[in-house]
Coordinates of C-alpha atoms and ligand atoms in Angstrom, one line a residue:
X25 CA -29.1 9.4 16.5
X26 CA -29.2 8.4 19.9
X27 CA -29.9 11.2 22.2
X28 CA -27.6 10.6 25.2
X29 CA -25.1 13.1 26.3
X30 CA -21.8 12.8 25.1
X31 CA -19.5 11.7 27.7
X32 CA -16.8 14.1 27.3
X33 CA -19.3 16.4 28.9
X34 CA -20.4 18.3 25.2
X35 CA -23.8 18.0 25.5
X36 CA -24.3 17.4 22.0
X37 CA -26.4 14.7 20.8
X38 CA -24.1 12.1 19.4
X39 CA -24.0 8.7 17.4
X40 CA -23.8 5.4 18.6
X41 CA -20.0 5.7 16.6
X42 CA -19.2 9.3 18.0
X43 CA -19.8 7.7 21.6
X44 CA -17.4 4.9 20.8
X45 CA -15.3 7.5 19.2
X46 CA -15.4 9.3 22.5
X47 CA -14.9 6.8 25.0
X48 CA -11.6 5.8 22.9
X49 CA -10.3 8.5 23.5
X50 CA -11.1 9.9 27.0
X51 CA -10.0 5.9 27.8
X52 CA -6.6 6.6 25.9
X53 CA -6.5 9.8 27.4
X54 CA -6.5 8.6 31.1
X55 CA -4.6 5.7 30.1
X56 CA -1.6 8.1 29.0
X57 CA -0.6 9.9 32.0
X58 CA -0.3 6.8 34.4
X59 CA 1.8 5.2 32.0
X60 CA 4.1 7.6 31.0
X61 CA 4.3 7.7 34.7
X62 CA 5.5 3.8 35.2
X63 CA 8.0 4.4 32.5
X64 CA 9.2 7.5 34.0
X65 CA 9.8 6.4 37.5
X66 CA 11.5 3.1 35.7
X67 CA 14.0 4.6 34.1
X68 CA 14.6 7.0 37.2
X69 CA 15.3 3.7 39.4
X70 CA 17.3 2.2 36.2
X71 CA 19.5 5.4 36.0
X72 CA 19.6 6.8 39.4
X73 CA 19.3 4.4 42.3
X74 CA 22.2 2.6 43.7
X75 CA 23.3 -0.9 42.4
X76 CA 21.1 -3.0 41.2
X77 CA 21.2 -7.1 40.5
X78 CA 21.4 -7.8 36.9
X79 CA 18.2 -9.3 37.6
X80 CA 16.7 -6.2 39.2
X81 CA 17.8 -4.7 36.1
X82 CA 16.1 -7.3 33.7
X83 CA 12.9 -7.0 35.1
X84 CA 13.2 -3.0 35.0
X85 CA 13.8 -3.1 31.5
X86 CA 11.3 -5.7 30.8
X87 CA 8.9 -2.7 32.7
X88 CA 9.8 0.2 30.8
X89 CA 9.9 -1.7 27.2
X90 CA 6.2 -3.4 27.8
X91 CA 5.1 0.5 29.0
X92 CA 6.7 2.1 26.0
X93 CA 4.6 -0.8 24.3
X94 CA 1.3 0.2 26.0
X95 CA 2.3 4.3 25.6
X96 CA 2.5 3.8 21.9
X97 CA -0.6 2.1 21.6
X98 CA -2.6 4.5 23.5
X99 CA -1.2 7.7 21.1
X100 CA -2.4 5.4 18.0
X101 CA -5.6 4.9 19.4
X102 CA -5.4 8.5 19.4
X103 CA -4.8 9.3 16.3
X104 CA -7.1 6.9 14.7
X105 CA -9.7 8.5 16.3
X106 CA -8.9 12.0 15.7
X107 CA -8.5 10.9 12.1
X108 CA -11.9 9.5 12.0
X109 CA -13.3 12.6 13.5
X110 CA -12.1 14.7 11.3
X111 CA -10.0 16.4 13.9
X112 CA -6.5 16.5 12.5
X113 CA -5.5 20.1 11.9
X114 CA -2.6 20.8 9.8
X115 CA 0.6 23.7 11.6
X116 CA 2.1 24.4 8.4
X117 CA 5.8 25.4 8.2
X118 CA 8.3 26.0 5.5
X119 CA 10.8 23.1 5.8
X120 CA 14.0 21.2 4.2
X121 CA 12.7 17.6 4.1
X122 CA 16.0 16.3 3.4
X123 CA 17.0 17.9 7.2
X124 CA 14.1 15.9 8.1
X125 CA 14.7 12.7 7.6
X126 CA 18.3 12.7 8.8
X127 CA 17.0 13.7 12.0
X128 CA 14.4 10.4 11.4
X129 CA 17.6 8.3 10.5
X130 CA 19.3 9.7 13.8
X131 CA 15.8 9.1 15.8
X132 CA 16.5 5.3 14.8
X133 CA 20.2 4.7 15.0
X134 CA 20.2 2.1 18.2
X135 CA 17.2 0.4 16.3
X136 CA 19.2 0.4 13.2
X137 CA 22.2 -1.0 15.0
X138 CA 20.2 -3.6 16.9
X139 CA 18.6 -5.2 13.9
X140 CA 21.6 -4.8 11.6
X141 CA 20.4 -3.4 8.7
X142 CA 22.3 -0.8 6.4
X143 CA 20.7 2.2 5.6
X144 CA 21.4 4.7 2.6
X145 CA 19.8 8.0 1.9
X146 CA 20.2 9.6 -1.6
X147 CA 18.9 12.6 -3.1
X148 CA 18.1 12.8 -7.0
X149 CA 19.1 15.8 -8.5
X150 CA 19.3 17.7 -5.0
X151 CA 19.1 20.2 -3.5
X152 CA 15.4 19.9 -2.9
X153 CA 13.1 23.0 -2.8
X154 CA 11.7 24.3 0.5
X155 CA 8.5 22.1 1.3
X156 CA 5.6 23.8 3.3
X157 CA 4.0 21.2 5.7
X158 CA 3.4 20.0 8.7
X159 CA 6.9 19.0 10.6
X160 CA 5.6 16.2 13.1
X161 CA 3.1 14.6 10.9
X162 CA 5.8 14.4 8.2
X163 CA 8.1 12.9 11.1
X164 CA 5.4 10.5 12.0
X165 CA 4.8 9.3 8.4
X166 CA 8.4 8.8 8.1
X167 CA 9.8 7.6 11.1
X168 CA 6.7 5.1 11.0
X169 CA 7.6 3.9 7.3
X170 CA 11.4 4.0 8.1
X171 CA 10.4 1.8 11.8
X172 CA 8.6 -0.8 9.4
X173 CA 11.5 -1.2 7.6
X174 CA 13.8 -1.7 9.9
X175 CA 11.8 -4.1 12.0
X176 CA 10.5 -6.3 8.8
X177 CA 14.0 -6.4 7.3
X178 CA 16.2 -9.2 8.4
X179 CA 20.0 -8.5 9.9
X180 CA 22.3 -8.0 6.9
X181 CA 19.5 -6.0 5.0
X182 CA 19.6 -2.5 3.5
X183 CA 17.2 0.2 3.3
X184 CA 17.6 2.7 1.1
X185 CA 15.5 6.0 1.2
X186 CA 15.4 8.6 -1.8
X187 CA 14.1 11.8 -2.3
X188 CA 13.2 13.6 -5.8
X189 CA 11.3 16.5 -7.0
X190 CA 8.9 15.3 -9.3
X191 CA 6.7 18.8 -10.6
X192 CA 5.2 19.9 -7.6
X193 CA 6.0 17.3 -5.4
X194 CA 8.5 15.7 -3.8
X195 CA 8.6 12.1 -4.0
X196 CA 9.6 9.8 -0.8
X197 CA 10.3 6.1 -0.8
X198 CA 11.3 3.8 1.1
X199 CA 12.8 0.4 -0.1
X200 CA 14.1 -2.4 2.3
X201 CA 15.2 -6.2 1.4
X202 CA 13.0 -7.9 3.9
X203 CA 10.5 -10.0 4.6
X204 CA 8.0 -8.3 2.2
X205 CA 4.0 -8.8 2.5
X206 CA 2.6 -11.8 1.0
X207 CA 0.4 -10.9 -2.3
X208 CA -2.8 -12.3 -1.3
X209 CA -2.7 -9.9 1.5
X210 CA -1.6 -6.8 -0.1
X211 CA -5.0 -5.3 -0.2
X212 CA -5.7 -4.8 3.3
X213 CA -2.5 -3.0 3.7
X214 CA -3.7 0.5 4.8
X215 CA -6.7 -1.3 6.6
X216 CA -6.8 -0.7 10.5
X217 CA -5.2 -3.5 12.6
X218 CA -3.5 -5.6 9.7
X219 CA -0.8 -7.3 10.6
X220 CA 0.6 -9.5 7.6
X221 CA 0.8 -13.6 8.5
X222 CA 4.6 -13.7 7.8
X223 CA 5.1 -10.9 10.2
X224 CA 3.3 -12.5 12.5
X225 CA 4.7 -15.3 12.6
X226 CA 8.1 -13.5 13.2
X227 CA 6.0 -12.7 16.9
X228 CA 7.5 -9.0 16.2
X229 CA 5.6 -6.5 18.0
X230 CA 2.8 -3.9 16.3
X231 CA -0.3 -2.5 16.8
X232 CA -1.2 -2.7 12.7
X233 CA -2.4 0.5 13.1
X234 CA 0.8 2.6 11.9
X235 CA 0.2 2.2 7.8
X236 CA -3.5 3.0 8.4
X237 CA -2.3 6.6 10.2
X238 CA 0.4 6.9 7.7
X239 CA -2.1 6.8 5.3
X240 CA -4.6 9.3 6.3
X241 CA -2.0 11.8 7.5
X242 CA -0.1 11.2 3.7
X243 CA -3.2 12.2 2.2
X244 CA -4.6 15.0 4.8
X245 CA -0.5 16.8 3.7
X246 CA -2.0 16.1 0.3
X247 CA -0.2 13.4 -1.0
X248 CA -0.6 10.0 -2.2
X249 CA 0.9 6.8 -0.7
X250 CA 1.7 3.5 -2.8
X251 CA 3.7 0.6 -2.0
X252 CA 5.3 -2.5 -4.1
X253 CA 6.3 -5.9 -2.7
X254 CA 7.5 -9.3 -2.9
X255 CA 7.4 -11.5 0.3
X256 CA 10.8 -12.4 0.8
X257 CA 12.6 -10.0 -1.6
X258 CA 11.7 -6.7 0.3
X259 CA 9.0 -3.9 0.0
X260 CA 8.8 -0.5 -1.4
X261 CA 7.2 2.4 0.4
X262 CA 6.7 5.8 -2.0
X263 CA 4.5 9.1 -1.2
X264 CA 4.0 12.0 -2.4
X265 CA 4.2 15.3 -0.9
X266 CA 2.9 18.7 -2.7
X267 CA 5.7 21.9 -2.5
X268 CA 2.5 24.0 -1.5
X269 CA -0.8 22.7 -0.1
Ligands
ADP27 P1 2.7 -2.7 12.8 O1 4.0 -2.5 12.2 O2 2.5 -2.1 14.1 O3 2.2 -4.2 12.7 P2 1.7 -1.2 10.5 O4 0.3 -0.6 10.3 O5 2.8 -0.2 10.5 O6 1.6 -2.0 11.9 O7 2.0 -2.3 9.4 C1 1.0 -3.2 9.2 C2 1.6 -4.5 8.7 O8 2.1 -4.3 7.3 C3 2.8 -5.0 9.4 O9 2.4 -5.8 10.6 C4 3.4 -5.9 8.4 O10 2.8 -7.1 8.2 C5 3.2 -5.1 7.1 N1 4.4 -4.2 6.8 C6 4.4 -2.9 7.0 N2 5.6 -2.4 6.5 C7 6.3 -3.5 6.1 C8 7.6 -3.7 5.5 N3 8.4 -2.6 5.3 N4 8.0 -4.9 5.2 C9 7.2 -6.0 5.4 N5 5.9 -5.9 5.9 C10 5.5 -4.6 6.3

């Protein structure tokens, strides 16, 4: 233990990894407000100011995507590290999961559009019983899975996403015909910063930290995650999530 004072002012004594830990997040932290701040007053010159040249316009929207980019970064940073401090704390609420994800499907429709895919929803053996769980980390698990699937899945694809009670659980997953991950990689899936070579090489844009917080949060809701896939055929997403925790 090194006995320096932690520099989000605690005064604890601390580890070497708390202190990383630490400085992660006070850096995301600051990071966060200046650029929500870029994208903000981006979008305010983008809607609101007078006429603009189209390539005024170009280089506006070239500003706001790259500080979405960076914004989303910084609150997976985030996460990680409140995952690996223990510090994720669960505001459970009874819920209708099949509400949930059509508001996830809705979240996505211009992404859906852009890339071209199809995307079903089906519920075995509906209606589903009342879930009690946390709202936004079930959105984030979803709406990260249902992101994947739509950015790894070529135009002309289909995703499908079904639902089904299976005993005390209700079962999610999430199929798409795309790319899929190559099976000499499969194992480093959930690990932190993956990024797949065939994705890669699509020079799509991720942080390979989205399965890993997927992950964690499935199994802080007390589920399991699993996946199946064939690179080039598509991949299959499935979780569990318990009725009660
Ligand atoms: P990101 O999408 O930001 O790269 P993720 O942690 O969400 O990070 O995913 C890690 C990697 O797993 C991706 O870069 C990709 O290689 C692979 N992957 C995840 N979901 C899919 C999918 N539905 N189809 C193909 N590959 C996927």
């Amino acid at each position: 233990m090194a006995r320096v004072k932690n520099i989000l002012g605690r005064g604890e004594p601390v580890s070497m990894q708390n202190l990383q830990y630490d400085f992660v997040t006070l850096a995301s932290h600051q990071l966060r407000t200046p650029l929500s701040a870029i994208k903000w007053y981006t979008e305010i010159i983008l809607k609101r100011s007078g006429p603009l040249t189209k390539k005024q316009r170009d280089y506006l929207m070239e500003i706001s995507r790259s500080s979405e980019r960076a914004i989303n970064l910084v609150n997976d940073l985030l996460d990680v590290s409140r995952i690996q401090e223990g510090g994720i704390h669960l505001e459970l609420r009874p819920l209708r999961i099949e509400k949930l994800v059509e508001e996830s499907i809705d979240n996505y429709a211009s992404m859906i559009q852009a890339g071209g895919v199809k995307i079903d929803f089906e519920i075995i053996s509906g209606p589903l019983p009342i879930v009690e769980t946390d709202p936004d980390k079930l959105k984030r698990v979803i709406g990260n899975l249902l992101s994947n699937a739509i950015k790894y899945t070529p135009r002309g694809g289909k995703i499908l996403i079904i639902l089904e009670k299976k005993g005390n659980n209700i079962a999610v997953m999430i199929s798409d015909s795309g790319v899929g991950i190559p099976k000499t990689e499969q194992t480093r899936v959930f690990d932190k910063f993956f990024r797949s070579t065939n994705v890669l090489k699509l020079s799509s844009e991720g942080t390979g930290l989205g399965l890993y917080i997927v992950k964690s949060l499935v199994e802080i809701m007390g589920g399991k995650i699993s996946f199946s896939s064939e690179e080039g055929k598509g991949t299959i997403f499935s979780f569990t999530l318990p009725l009660k925790i």
